[in-house]
Amino acid sequence: MESISTANPSPVVPSSESALSFRLAKAWGYLGILFLCMVVSAIVVILLAIPFQHGSFNTKSPVMKLLLYVVPFLLFALYLKKKQKLGAMLQPEAGIKRVPGVLYLLILLFIPAIHIALDPLVSLIPMPDVVRDMFVNMSGKDIFTFITIVVAAPVLEEFLMRGLLLRGLLKNYSPATAIIWTSVMFAVLHLNPWQGIGAFVLGLVLGWIYYKTRSIWTCIFLHFANNLMGALMMLILPEELAISSLYDMVGNPLWFGLLYGVALVVLAFCIFSSKRQLSSLPLKYE
């Protein structure tokens, strides 16, 4: 991945984009408002579900999990609409360029490689039994859990993190600063270190791609591919094994070492190739 300038830009922001120009404190404020929406929606949805605790619509049902995920984003969207920022966020940036098709193929190679590369780091953090049980409960094999993870999360989180926060910060900070901070926010959004580490690294990649292409849909595709791989693992593997480390799954240090080496080679190839593919795209705000 190519180096990104840390010098503060002197952007000329189009008038249509002025609604999405803000500083770091405002970006954290938006994330805080989303967390508030999560608390409010959880209370409301759970209270509404109490009469149905013995039916299919209860607080542990897949439908409830989908609602508890989507409703906070809907409330946040209403807040943005009230502040006259929703329309600007949904409007594509001016000067968006056609993304090379080969980049999507590189993404499909990159996703498993980065997960393998991060596995030893994530495994260093001990996972308490209560957290492990939480992940097992989240890893359902039903259609609503699949929709939540593979469809809702990539779309909603990318419009928030890249479509709103990164887009706004790029107008006031250097690309490196904006990308790193939104990656930190992306990690915080996941509310646990086991997903947060991967989310931070994925956020760096998503931020770089958005910075180079200004294409929110390319970021959604990468996020979709990442979550789809996780969802397929949950469908194929037993629940306990699906949340285990890759090292534990392989069970043999030699085989894991070979797999890890291949992953690093693939990762280097993807980074070098994507750099070449995106190097010709013009950069805004520079």
PDB file of C-alpha atoms in Angstrom:
ATOM      1  CA  MET A   1       0.000   0.000   0.000  1.00  0.00           C
ATOM      2  CA  GLU A   2       1.451   3.309  -0.990  1.00  0.00           C
ATOM      3  CA  SER A   3       2.352   5.998   1.509  1.00  0.00           C
ATOM      4  CA  ILE A   4      -0.276   8.615   2.243  1.00  0.00           C
ATOM      5  CA  SER A   5       0.627  12.208   2.802  1.00  0.00           C
ATOM      6  CA  THR A   6       0.395  13.450   6.397  1.00  0.00           C
ATOM      7  CA  ALA A   7       0.475  17.100   5.424  1.00  0.00           C
ATOM      8  CA  ASN A   8      -2.744  18.952   6.047  1.00  0.00           C
ATOM      9  CA  PRO A   9      -4.468  19.667   2.734  1.00  0.00           C
ATOM     10  CA  SER A  10      -5.817  22.991   1.630  1.00  0.00           C
ATOM     11  CA  PRO A  11      -9.066  21.744   0.183  1.00  0.00           C
ATOM     12  CA  VAL A  12     -11.460  23.608  -1.992  1.00  0.00           C
ATOM     13  CA  VAL A  13     -14.750  22.082  -0.925  1.00  0.00           C
ATOM     14  CA  PRO A  14     -17.634  22.286  -3.386  1.00  0.00           C
ATOM     15  CA  SER A  15     -20.756  23.977  -1.987  1.00  0.00           C
ATOM     16  CA  SER A  16     -22.749  20.744  -2.307  1.00  0.00           C
ATOM     17  CA  GLU A  17     -20.175  19.070  -0.036  1.00  0.00           C
ATOM     18  CA  SER A  18     -20.040  21.762   2.654  1.00  0.00           C
ATOM     19  CA  ALA A  19     -22.658  19.976   4.772  1.00  0.00           C
ATOM     20  CA  LEU A  20     -20.248  17.067   5.174  1.00  0.00           C
ATOM     21  CA  SER A  21     -17.212  19.044   6.302  1.00  0.00           C
ATOM     22  CA  PHE A  22     -16.439  18.692  10.016  1.00  0.00           C
ATOM     23  CA  ARG A  23     -13.680  18.247  12.573  1.00  0.00           C
ATOM     24  CA  LEU A  24     -12.685  15.223  14.646  1.00  0.00           C
ATOM     25  CA  ALA A  25     -14.772  16.150  17.699  1.00  0.00           C
ATOM     26  CA  LYS A  26     -17.887  16.276  15.526  1.00  0.00           C
ATOM     27  CA  ALA A  27     -17.082  12.856  14.066  1.00  0.00           C
ATOM     28  CA  TRP A  28     -16.827  11.337  17.553  1.00  0.00           C
ATOM     29  CA  GLY A  29     -20.060  13.114  18.388  1.00  0.00           C
ATOM     30  CA  TYR A  30     -21.806  11.371  15.499  1.00  0.00           C
ATOM     31  CA  LEU A  31     -20.558   8.012  16.765  1.00  0.00           C
ATOM     32  CA  GLY A  32     -21.801   8.875  20.245  1.00  0.00           C
ATOM     33  CA  ILE A  33     -25.235   9.718  18.859  1.00  0.00           C
ATOM     34  CA  LEU A  34     -25.341   6.334  17.121  1.00  0.00           C
ATOM     35  CA  PHE A  35     -24.524   4.596  20.428  1.00  0.00           C
ATOM     36  CA  LEU A  36     -27.325   6.581  22.071  1.00  0.00           C
ATOM     37  CA  CYS A  37     -29.665   5.411  19.312  1.00  0.00           C
ATOM     38  CA  MET A  38     -28.567   1.839  20.075  1.00  0.00           C
ATOM     39  CA  VAL A  39     -29.501   2.200  23.743  1.00  0.00           C
ATOM     40  CA  VAL A  40     -32.856   3.838  23.028  1.00  0.00           C
ATOM     41  CA  SER A  41     -33.826   1.372  20.307  1.00  0.00           C
ATOM     42  CA  ALA A  42     -32.776  -1.614  22.454  1.00  0.00           C
ATOM     43  CA  ILE A  43     -35.022  -0.459  25.285  1.00  0.00           C
ATOM     44  CA  VAL A  44     -37.980   0.192  22.980  1.00  0.00           C
ATOM     45  CA  VAL A  45     -37.665  -2.992  20.909  1.00  0.00           C
ATOM     46  CA  ILE A  46     -37.167  -5.214  23.960  1.00  0.00           C
ATOM     47  CA  LEU A  47     -40.168  -3.683  25.729  1.00  0.00           C
ATOM     48  CA  LEU A  48     -42.306  -4.267  22.636  1.00  0.00           C
ATOM     49  CA  ALA A  49     -41.118  -7.874  22.483  1.00  0.00           C
ATOM     50  CA  ILE A  50     -41.939  -8.734  26.104  1.00  0.00           C
ATOM     51  CA  PRO A  51     -45.510  -9.929  25.315  1.00  0.00           C
ATOM     52  CA  PHE A  52     -44.059 -12.342  22.742  1.00  0.00           C
ATOM     53  CA  GLN A  53     -41.356 -13.933  24.917  1.00  0.00           C
ATOM     54  CA  HIS A  54     -42.823 -17.397  24.492  1.00  0.00           C
ATOM     55  CA  GLY A  55     -43.332 -17.051  20.736  1.00  0.00           C
ATOM     56  CA  SER A  56     -41.014 -16.717  17.774  1.00  0.00           C
ATOM     57  CA  PHE A  57     -40.607 -12.961  18.317  1.00  0.00           C
ATOM     58  CA  ASN A  58     -38.589 -12.833  21.550  1.00  0.00           C
ATOM     59  CA  THR A  59     -35.462 -11.017  22.692  1.00  0.00           C
ATOM     60  CA  LYS A  60     -33.201 -13.888  21.549  1.00  0.00           C
ATOM     61  CA  SER A  61     -34.836 -14.515  18.184  1.00  0.00           C
ATOM     62  CA  PRO A  62     -32.973 -13.861  14.894  1.00  0.00           C
ATOM     63  CA  VAL A  63     -35.647 -11.326  13.910  1.00  0.00           C
ATOM     64  CA  MET A  64     -34.993  -9.422  17.127  1.00  0.00           C
ATOM     65  CA  LYS A  65     -31.243  -9.410  16.458  1.00  0.00           C
ATOM     66  CA  LEU A  66     -31.877  -7.917  13.015  1.00  0.00           C
ATOM     67  CA  LEU A  67     -34.162  -5.229  14.450  1.00  0.00           C
ATOM     68  CA  LEU A  68     -31.732  -4.394  17.249  1.00  0.00           C
ATOM     69  CA  TYR A  69     -29.047  -3.860  14.620  1.00  0.00           C
ATOM     70  CA  VAL A  70     -31.007  -1.952  11.973  1.00  0.00           C
ATOM     71  CA  VAL A  71     -33.260   0.296  14.091  1.00  0.00           C
ATOM     72  CA  PRO A  72     -30.395   2.366  15.623  1.00  0.00           C
ATOM     73  CA  PHE A  73     -29.114   3.197  12.139  1.00  0.00           C
ATOM     74  CA  LEU A  74     -32.628   4.209  11.079  1.00  0.00           C
ATOM     75  CA  LEU A  75     -32.892   6.520  14.095  1.00  0.00           C
ATOM     76  CA  PHE A  76     -29.470   7.944  13.264  1.00  0.00           C
ATOM     77  CA  ALA A  77     -30.597   8.509   9.669  1.00  0.00           C
ATOM     78  CA  LEU A  78     -33.592  10.476  10.977  1.00  0.00           C
ATOM     79  CA  TYR A  79     -31.196  12.584  13.030  1.00  0.00           C
ATOM     80  CA  LEU A  80     -29.060  13.270   9.950  1.00  0.00           C
ATOM     81  CA  LYS A  81     -32.159  14.176   7.979  1.00  0.00           C
ATOM     82  CA  LYS A  82     -33.188  16.654  10.657  1.00  0.00           C
ATOM     83  CA  LYS A  83     -29.704  18.186  10.474  1.00  0.00           C
ATOM     84  CA  GLN A  84     -29.968  18.304   6.646  1.00  0.00           C
ATOM     85  CA  LYS A  85     -26.994  15.983   6.161  1.00  0.00           C
ATOM     86  CA  LEU A  86     -28.651  12.744   5.060  1.00  0.00           C
ATOM     87  CA  GLY A  87     -29.156  13.849   1.455  1.00  0.00           C
ATOM     88  CA  ALA A  88     -25.553  15.030   1.166  1.00  0.00           C
ATOM     89  CA  MET A  89     -24.277  11.734   2.587  1.00  0.00           C
ATOM     90  CA  LEU A  90     -26.295   9.651   0.122  1.00  0.00           C
ATOM     91  CA  GLN A  91     -25.221  11.772  -2.848  1.00  0.00           C
ATOM     92  CA  PRO A  92     -22.099  10.390  -4.600  1.00  0.00           C
ATOM     93  CA  GLU A  93     -19.034  12.591  -4.504  1.00  0.00           C
ATOM     94  CA  ALA A  94     -18.278  14.669  -7.569  1.00  0.00           C
ATOM     95  CA  GLY A  95     -15.480  13.352  -9.760  1.00  0.00           C
ATOM     96  CA  ILE A  96     -15.864   9.700  -8.793  1.00  0.00           C
ATOM     97  CA  LYS A  97     -13.801   7.484 -11.099  1.00  0.00           C
ATOM     98  CA  ARG A  98     -14.463   4.049 -12.547  1.00  0.00           C
ATOM     99  CA  VAL A  99     -12.903   1.435 -10.297  1.00  0.00           C
ATOM    100  CA  PRO A 100     -10.732  -1.138 -12.146  1.00  0.00           C
ATOM    101  CA  GLY A 101     -12.545  -4.469 -12.256  1.00  0.00           C
ATOM    102  CA  VAL A 102      -9.435  -6.399 -11.222  1.00  0.00           C
ATOM    103  CA  LEU A 103      -9.560  -4.628  -7.855  1.00  0.00           C
ATOM    104  CA  TYR A 104     -12.636  -6.670  -6.929  1.00  0.00           C
ATOM    105  CA  LEU A 105     -10.739  -9.885  -7.659  1.00  0.00           C
ATOM    106  CA  LEU A 106      -7.861  -8.673  -5.509  1.00  0.00           C
ATOM    107  CA  ILE A 107     -10.325  -7.996  -2.700  1.00  0.00           C
ATOM    108  CA  LEU A 108     -11.497 -11.614  -2.809  1.00  0.00           C
ATOM    109  CA  LEU A 109      -7.875 -12.742  -2.383  1.00  0.00           C
ATOM    110  CA  PHE A 110      -7.099 -10.117   0.235  1.00  0.00           C
ATOM    111  CA  ILE A 111      -9.901 -10.992   2.680  1.00  0.00           C
ATOM    112  CA  PRO A 112      -8.822 -14.528   3.680  1.00  0.00           C
ATOM    113  CA  ALA A 113      -5.138 -13.533   3.586  1.00  0.00           C
ATOM    114  CA  ILE A 114      -5.551 -10.658   6.045  1.00  0.00           C
ATOM    115  CA  HIS A 115      -7.595 -12.815   8.421  1.00  0.00           C
ATOM    116  CA  ILE A 116      -4.866 -15.460   8.456  1.00  0.00           C
ATOM    117  CA  ALA A 117      -2.190 -12.801   8.972  1.00  0.00           C
ATOM    118  CA  LEU A 118      -4.043 -11.279  11.946  1.00  0.00           C
ATOM    119  CA  ASP A 119      -4.908 -14.594  13.603  1.00  0.00           C
ATOM    120  CA  PRO A 120      -1.828 -14.793  15.901  1.00  0.00           C
ATOM    121  CA  LEU A 121      -2.349 -11.197  17.064  1.00  0.00           C
ATOM    122  CA  VAL A 122      -6.029 -11.696  17.874  1.00  0.00           C
ATOM    123  CA  SER A 123      -5.221 -14.975  19.638  1.00  0.00           C
ATOM    124  CA  LEU A 124      -2.939 -13.141  22.084  1.00  0.00           C
ATOM    125  CA  ILE A 125      -6.010 -11.656  23.807  1.00  0.00           C
ATOM    126  CA  PRO A 126      -7.636 -14.225  26.118  1.00  0.00           C
ATOM    127  CA  MET A 127     -11.363 -14.567  25.493  1.00  0.00           C
ATOM    128  CA  PRO A 128     -13.492 -14.961  28.654  1.00  0.00           C
ATOM    129  CA  ASP A 129     -16.157 -17.655  28.599  1.00  0.00           C
ATOM    130  CA  VAL A 130     -18.937 -15.060  28.811  1.00  0.00           C
ATOM    131  CA  VAL A 131     -17.647 -13.380  25.642  1.00  0.00           C
ATOM    132  CA  ARG A 132     -17.228 -16.732  23.903  1.00  0.00           C
ATOM    133  CA  ASP A 133     -20.841 -17.595  24.773  1.00  0.00           C
ATOM    134  CA  MET A 134     -21.930 -14.224  23.376  1.00  0.00           C
ATOM    135  CA  PHE A 135     -20.219 -14.936  20.050  1.00  0.00           C
ATOM    136  CA  VAL A 136     -21.781 -18.395  19.915  1.00  0.00           C
ATOM    137  CA  ASN A 137     -25.232 -16.859  20.461  1.00  0.00           C
ATOM    138  CA  MET A 138     -24.559 -14.337  17.694  1.00  0.00           C
ATOM    139  CA  SER A 139     -23.470 -16.970  15.188  1.00  0.00           C
ATOM    140  CA  GLY A 140     -26.860 -18.272  14.109  1.00  0.00           C
ATOM    141  CA  LYS A 141     -27.383 -20.279  10.930  1.00  0.00           C
ATOM    142  CA  ASP A 142     -30.706 -18.667   9.992  1.00  0.00           C
ATOM    143  CA  ILE A 143     -31.588 -16.248   7.197  1.00  0.00           C
ATOM    144  CA  PHE A 144     -32.078 -13.237   9.506  1.00  0.00           C
ATOM    145  CA  THR A 145     -28.620 -13.581  11.040  1.00  0.00           C
ATOM    146  CA  PHE A 146     -27.194 -13.924   7.530  1.00  0.00           C
ATOM    147  CA  ILE A 147     -28.988 -10.746   6.400  1.00  0.00           C
ATOM    148  CA  THR A 148     -27.763  -8.868   9.468  1.00  0.00           C
ATOM    149  CA  ILE A 149     -24.118  -9.823   8.975  1.00  0.00           C
ATOM    150  CA  VAL A 150     -23.778  -9.984   5.189  1.00  0.00           C
ATOM    151  CA  VAL A 151     -26.241  -7.358   3.933  1.00  0.00           C
ATOM    152  CA  ALA A 152     -27.185  -4.856   6.640  1.00  0.00           C
ATOM    153  CA  ALA A 153     -23.770  -4.451   8.272  1.00  0.00           C
ATOM    154  CA  PRO A 154     -21.741  -3.686   5.106  1.00  0.00           C
ATOM    155  CA  VAL A 155     -24.269  -1.172   3.778  1.00  0.00           C
ATOM    156  CA  LEU A 156     -25.099   0.643   7.020  1.00  0.00           C
ATOM    157  CA  GLU A 157     -21.586   0.687   8.470  1.00  0.00           C
ATOM    158  CA  GLU A 158     -19.948   1.838   5.238  1.00  0.00           C
ATOM    159  CA  PHE A 159     -22.352   4.723   4.727  1.00  0.00           C
ATOM    160  CA  LEU A 160     -21.604   5.746   8.319  1.00  0.00           C
ATOM    161  CA  MET A 161     -17.836   5.213   8.463  1.00  0.00           C
ATOM    162  CA  ARG A 162     -16.707   6.033   4.936  1.00  0.00           C
ATOM    163  CA  GLY A 163     -19.753   7.808   3.474  1.00  0.00           C
ATOM    164  CA  LEU A 164     -20.137  10.219   6.392  1.00  0.00           C
ATOM    165  CA  LEU A 165     -17.204  10.258   8.815  1.00  0.00           C
ATOM    166  CA  LEU A 166     -14.230   9.729   6.486  1.00  0.00           C
ATOM    167  CA  ARG A 167     -15.792  11.892   3.792  1.00  0.00           C
ATOM    168  CA  GLY A 168     -16.219  14.746   6.262  1.00  0.00           C
ATOM    169  CA  LEU A 169     -12.788  14.403   7.856  1.00  0.00           C
ATOM    170  CA  LEU A 170     -10.950  14.301   4.509  1.00  0.00           C
ATOM    171  CA  LYS A 171     -12.012  17.897   3.945  1.00  0.00           C
ATOM    172  CA  ASN A 172     -10.262  19.096   7.097  1.00  0.00           C
ATOM    173  CA  TYR A 173      -7.400  16.668   7.757  1.00  0.00           C
ATOM    174  CA  SER A 174      -4.642  14.901   5.892  1.00  0.00           C
ATOM    175  CA  PRO A 175      -5.659  11.559   4.328  1.00  0.00           C
ATOM    176  CA  ALA A 176      -3.522   9.603   6.818  1.00  0.00           C
ATOM    177  CA  THR A 177      -5.085  11.343   9.823  1.00  0.00           C
ATOM    178  CA  ALA A 178      -8.636  10.942   8.531  1.00  0.00           C
ATOM    179  CA  ILE A 179      -8.167   7.270   7.622  1.00  0.00           C
ATOM    180  CA  ILE A 180      -6.498   6.318  10.916  1.00  0.00           C
ATOM    181  CA  TRP A 181      -9.110   8.038  13.065  1.00  0.00           C
ATOM    182  CA  THR A 182     -12.048   6.550  11.194  1.00  0.00           C
ATOM    183  CA  SER A 183     -10.377   3.138  11.526  1.00  0.00           C
ATOM    184  CA  VAL A 184     -10.193   3.672  15.293  1.00  0.00           C
ATOM    185  CA  MET A 185     -13.884   4.611  15.285  1.00  0.00           C
ATOM    186  CA  PHE A 186     -14.679   1.526  13.218  1.00  0.00           C
ATOM    187  CA  ALA A 187     -12.921  -0.615  15.840  1.00  0.00           C
ATOM    188  CA  VAL A 188     -14.788   1.118  18.677  1.00  0.00           C
ATOM    189  CA  LEU A 189     -18.085   0.501  16.867  1.00  0.00           C
ATOM    190  CA  HIS A 190     -17.541  -3.262  17.264  1.00  0.00           C
ATOM    191  CA  LEU A 191     -17.340  -2.891  21.070  1.00  0.00           C
ATOM    192  CA  ASN A 192     -14.833  -5.703  21.668  1.00  0.00           C
ATOM    193  CA  PRO A 193     -11.077  -6.154  21.041  1.00  0.00           C
ATOM    194  CA  TRP A 194     -11.405  -9.514  19.252  1.00  0.00           C
ATOM    195  CA  GLN A 195     -13.383  -7.959  16.403  1.00  0.00           C
ATOM    196  CA  GLY A 196     -11.877  -4.520  16.964  1.00  0.00           C
ATOM    197  CA  ILE A 197      -8.353  -5.484  15.848  1.00  0.00           C
ATOM    198  CA  GLY A 198      -9.588  -6.830  12.532  1.00  0.00           C
ATOM    199  CA  ALA A 199     -11.988  -3.907  12.181  1.00  0.00           C
ATOM    200  CA  PHE A 200      -9.141  -1.414  12.625  1.00  0.00           C
ATOM    201  CA  VAL A 201      -6.985  -3.050   9.951  1.00  0.00           C
ATOM    202  CA  LEU A 202      -9.960  -3.487   7.624  1.00  0.00           C
ATOM    203  CA  GLY A 203     -10.845   0.155   8.265  1.00  0.00           C
ATOM    204  CA  LEU A 204      -7.383   1.226   7.095  1.00  0.00           C
ATOM    205  CA  VAL A 205      -7.845  -0.681   3.841  1.00  0.00           C
ATOM    206  CA  LEU A 206     -11.410   0.538   3.328  1.00  0.00           C
ATOM    207  CA  GLY A 207     -10.328   4.094   4.073  1.00  0.00           C
ATOM    208  CA  TRP A 208      -7.458   3.911   1.596  1.00  0.00           C
ATOM    209  CA  ILE A 209      -9.743   2.521  -1.111  1.00  0.00           C
ATOM    210  CA  TYR A 210     -12.333   5.219  -0.480  1.00  0.00           C
ATOM    211  CA  TYR A 211      -9.652   7.913  -0.506  1.00  0.00           C
ATOM    212  CA  LYS A 212      -8.358   6.676  -3.867  1.00  0.00           C
ATOM    213  CA  THR A 213     -11.697   5.950  -5.562  1.00  0.00           C
ATOM    214  CA  ARG A 214     -14.383   7.949  -3.693  1.00  0.00           C
ATOM    215  CA  SER A 215     -16.565   4.881  -4.356  1.00  0.00           C
ATOM    216  CA  ILE A 216     -18.680   3.876  -1.369  1.00  0.00           C
ATOM    217  CA  TRP A 217     -19.924   0.804  -3.251  1.00  0.00           C
ATOM    218  CA  THR A 218     -16.405  -0.574  -3.648  1.00  0.00           C
ATOM    219  CA  CYS A 219     -16.017  -0.292   0.128  1.00  0.00           C
ATOM    220  CA  ILE A 220     -19.377  -1.998   0.621  1.00  0.00           C
ATOM    221  CA  PHE A 221     -18.248  -4.855  -1.620  1.00  0.00           C
ATOM    222  CA  LEU A 222     -15.040  -5.345   0.376  1.00  0.00           C
ATOM    223  CA  HIS A 223     -16.988  -5.235   3.648  1.00  0.00           C
ATOM    224  CA  PHE A 224     -19.575  -7.631   2.176  1.00  0.00           C
ATOM    225  CA  ALA A 225     -16.870 -10.098   1.099  1.00  0.00           C
ATOM    226  CA  ASN A 226     -15.284  -9.951   4.550  1.00  0.00           C
ATOM    227  CA  ASN A 227     -18.557 -10.606   6.372  1.00  0.00           C
ATOM    228  CA  LEU A 228     -19.645 -13.251   3.868  1.00  0.00           C
ATOM    229  CA  MET A 229     -16.516 -15.256   4.607  1.00  0.00           C
ATOM    230  CA  GLY A 230     -17.288 -15.098   8.321  1.00  0.00           C
ATOM    231  CA  ALA A 231     -20.922 -16.054   7.761  1.00  0.00           C
ATOM    232  CA  LEU A 232     -19.943 -19.034   5.611  1.00  0.00           C
ATOM    233  CA  MET A 233     -17.544 -20.188   8.327  1.00  0.00           C
ATOM    234  CA  MET A 234     -20.410 -20.073  10.813  1.00  0.00           C
ATOM    235  CA  LEU A 235     -22.626 -22.067   8.448  1.00  0.00           C
ATOM    236  CA  ILE A 236     -20.040 -24.733   7.646  1.00  0.00           C
ATOM    237  CA  LEU A 237     -18.277 -25.210  10.974  1.00  0.00           C
ATOM    238  CA  PRO A 238     -19.676 -26.205  14.378  1.00  0.00           C
ATOM    239  CA  GLU A 239     -20.450 -23.172  16.545  1.00  0.00           C
ATOM    240  CA  GLU A 240     -17.545 -23.655  18.968  1.00  0.00           C
ATOM    241  CA  LEU A 241     -15.035 -24.219  16.168  1.00  0.00           C
ATOM    242  CA  ALA A 242     -16.296 -21.238  14.145  1.00  0.00           C
ATOM    243  CA  ILE A 243     -15.088 -18.796  16.820  1.00  0.00           C
ATOM    244  CA  SER A 244     -11.793 -20.576  17.500  1.00  0.00           C
ATOM    245  CA  SER A 245      -8.458 -19.293  16.253  1.00  0.00           C
ATOM    246  CA  LEU A 246      -7.190 -20.553  12.924  1.00  0.00           C
ATOM    247  CA  TYR A 247      -4.202 -22.086  14.698  1.00  0.00           C
ATOM    248  CA  ASP A 248      -6.560 -24.195  16.825  1.00  0.00           C
ATOM    249  CA  MET A 249      -8.522 -25.193  13.728  1.00  0.00           C
ATOM    250  CA  VAL A 250      -5.408 -26.352  11.871  1.00  0.00           C
ATOM    251  CA  GLY A 251      -3.959 -28.039  14.943  1.00  0.00           C
ATOM    252  CA  ASN A 252      -0.511 -28.559  13.426  1.00  0.00           C
ATOM    253  CA  PRO A 253       2.232 -25.899  13.821  1.00  0.00           C
ATOM    254  CA  LEU A 254       3.964 -26.898  10.573  1.00  0.00           C
ATOM    255  CA  TRP A 255       0.810 -26.731   8.476  1.00  0.00           C
ATOM    256  CA  PHE A 256      -0.176 -23.448  10.099  1.00  0.00           C
ATOM    257  CA  GLY A 257       3.285 -22.021   9.379  1.00  0.00           C
ATOM    258  CA  LEU A 258       3.003 -22.976   5.711  1.00  0.00           C
ATOM    259  CA  LEU A 259      -0.490 -21.527   5.509  1.00  0.00           C
ATOM    260  CA  TYR A 260       0.679 -18.340   7.201  1.00  0.00           C
ATOM    261  CA  GLY A 261       3.572 -17.973   4.773  1.00  0.00           C
ATOM    262  CA  VAL A 262       1.276 -18.370   1.774  1.00  0.00           C
ATOM    263  CA  ALA A 263      -1.089 -15.789   3.268  1.00  0.00           C
ATOM    264  CA  LEU A 264       1.722 -13.248   3.623  1.00  0.00           C
ATOM    265  CA  VAL A 265       2.754 -13.759  -0.005  1.00  0.00           C
ATOM    266  CA  VAL A 266      -0.844 -13.334  -1.177  1.00  0.00           C
ATOM    267  CA  LEU A 267      -1.218 -10.252   1.021  1.00  0.00           C
ATOM    268  CA  ALA A 268       1.912  -8.652  -0.432  1.00  0.00           C
ATOM    269  CA  PHE A 269       0.724  -9.444  -3.954  1.00  0.00           C
ATOM    270  CA  CYS A 270      -2.696  -7.880  -3.304  1.00  0.00           C
ATOM    271  CA  ILE A 271      -1.224  -4.715  -1.808  1.00  0.00           C
ATOM    272  CA  PHE A 272       1.311  -4.267  -4.621  1.00  0.00           C
ATOM    273  CA  SER A 273      -1.246  -4.995  -7.356  1.00  0.00           C
ATOM    274  CA  SER A 274      -3.953  -2.755  -5.894  1.00  0.00           C
ATOM    275  CA  LYS A 275      -1.406   0.039  -5.556  1.00  0.00           C
ATOM    276  CA  ARG A 276      -0.645  -0.260  -9.269  1.00  0.00           C
ATOM    277  CA  GLN A 277      -4.330  -0.380 -10.179  1.00  0.00           C
ATOM    278  CA  LEU A 278      -5.215   2.722  -8.166  1.00  0.00           C
ATOM    279  CA  SER A 279      -2.076   4.796  -8.710  1.00  0.00           C
ATOM    280  CA  SER A 280      -3.474   6.424 -11.837  1.00  0.00           C
ATOM    281  CA  LEU A 281      -6.649   7.656 -10.166  1.00  0.00           C
ATOM    282  CA  PRO A 282      -6.624  11.397  -9.370  1.00  0.00           C
ATOM    283  CA  LEU A 283      -6.830  12.438  -5.731  1.00  0.00           C
ATOM    284  CA  LYS A 284      -9.207  15.126  -4.542  1.00  0.00           C
ATOM    285  CA  TYR A 285      -8.452  17.589  -1.754  1.00  0.00           C
ATOM    286  CA  GLU A 286      -4.740  17.584  -2.501  1.00  0.00           C
TER     287      GLU A 286
END
